[in-house]
Tab-separated table of C-alpha atoms in Angstrom:
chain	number	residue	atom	x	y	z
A	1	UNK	CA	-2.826	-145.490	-70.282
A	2	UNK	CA	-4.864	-142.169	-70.790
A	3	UNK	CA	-7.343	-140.266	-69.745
A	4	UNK	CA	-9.662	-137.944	-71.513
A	5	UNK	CA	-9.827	-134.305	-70.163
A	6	UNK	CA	-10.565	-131.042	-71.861
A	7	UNK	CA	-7.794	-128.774	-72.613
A	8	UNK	CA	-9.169	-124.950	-70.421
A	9	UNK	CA	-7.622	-123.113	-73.048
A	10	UNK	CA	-9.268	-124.530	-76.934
A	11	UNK	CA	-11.416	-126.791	-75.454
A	12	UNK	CA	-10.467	-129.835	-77.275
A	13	UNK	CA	-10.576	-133.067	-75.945
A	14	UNK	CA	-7.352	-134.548	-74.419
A	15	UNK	CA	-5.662	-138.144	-74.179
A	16	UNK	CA	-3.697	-136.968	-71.544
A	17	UNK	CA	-1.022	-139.621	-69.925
A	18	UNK	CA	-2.382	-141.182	-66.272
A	19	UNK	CA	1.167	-140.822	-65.238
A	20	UNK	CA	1.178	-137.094	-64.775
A	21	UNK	CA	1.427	-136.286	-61.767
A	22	UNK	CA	0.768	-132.966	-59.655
A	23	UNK	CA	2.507	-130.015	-60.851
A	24	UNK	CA	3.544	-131.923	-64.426
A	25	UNK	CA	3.558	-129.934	-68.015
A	26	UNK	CA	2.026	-130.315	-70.537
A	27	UNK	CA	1.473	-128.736	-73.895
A	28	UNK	CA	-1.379	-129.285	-75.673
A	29	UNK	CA	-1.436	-130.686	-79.414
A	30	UNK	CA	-3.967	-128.500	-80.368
A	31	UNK	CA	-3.232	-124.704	-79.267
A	32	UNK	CA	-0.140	-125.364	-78.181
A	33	UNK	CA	-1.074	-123.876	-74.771
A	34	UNK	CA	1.183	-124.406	-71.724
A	35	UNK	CA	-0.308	-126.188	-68.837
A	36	UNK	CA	0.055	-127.624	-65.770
A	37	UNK	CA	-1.512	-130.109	-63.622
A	38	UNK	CA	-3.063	-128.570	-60.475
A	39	UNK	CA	-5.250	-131.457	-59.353
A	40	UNK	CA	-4.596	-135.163	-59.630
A	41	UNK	CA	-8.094	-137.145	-58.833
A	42	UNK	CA	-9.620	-135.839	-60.917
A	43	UNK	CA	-7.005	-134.713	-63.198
A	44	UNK	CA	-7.193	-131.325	-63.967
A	45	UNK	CA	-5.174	-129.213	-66.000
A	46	UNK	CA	-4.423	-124.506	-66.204
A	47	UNK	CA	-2.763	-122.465	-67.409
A	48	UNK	CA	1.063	-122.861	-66.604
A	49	UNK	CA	3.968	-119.672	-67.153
A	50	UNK	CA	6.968	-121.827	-68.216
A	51	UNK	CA	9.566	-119.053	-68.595
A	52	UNK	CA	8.037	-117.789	-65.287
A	53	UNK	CA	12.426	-118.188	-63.845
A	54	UNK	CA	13.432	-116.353	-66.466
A	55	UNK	CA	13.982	-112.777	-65.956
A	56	UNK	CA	14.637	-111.764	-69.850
A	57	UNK	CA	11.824	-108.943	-71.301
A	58	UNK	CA	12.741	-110.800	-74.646
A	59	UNK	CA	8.738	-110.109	-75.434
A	60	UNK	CA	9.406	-106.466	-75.326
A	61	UNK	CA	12.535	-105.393	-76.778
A	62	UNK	CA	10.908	-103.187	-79.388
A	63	UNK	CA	9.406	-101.063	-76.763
A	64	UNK	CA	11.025	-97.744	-77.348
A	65	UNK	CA	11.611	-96.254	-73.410
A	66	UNK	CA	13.106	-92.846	-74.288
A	67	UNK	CA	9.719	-90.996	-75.013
């Protein structure tokens, strides 16, 4: 079963799963935007960090630090 919710990033409309529960990802098919659920009745979904446990600065290795 699913529910229809709007994604907070695009805006598009969602068939999202009834069986997420709190603190669940998802990605939507749209953007591709990673999300989270932070309320379950009513289902609601943000923003969500993914590689928030990583501790790699893979996005900015071609930052030059010896100026």
């Amino acid at each position: 079963m699913t529910i229809a919710i709007e994604c907070p990033a695009c805006e598009e409309r969602l068939a999202v799963p009834t069986s997420l529960r709190l603190e669940s990802k998802y990605r939507c098919p749209h953007c591709y935007a990673d999300l989270v659920v932070i309320h379950e009745n009513p289902l609601e979904l943000d923003w969500d960090d993914w590689d928030d446990d990583s501790d790699d600065d893979d996005d900015y290795d071609d930052i030059d630090d010896d100026d």
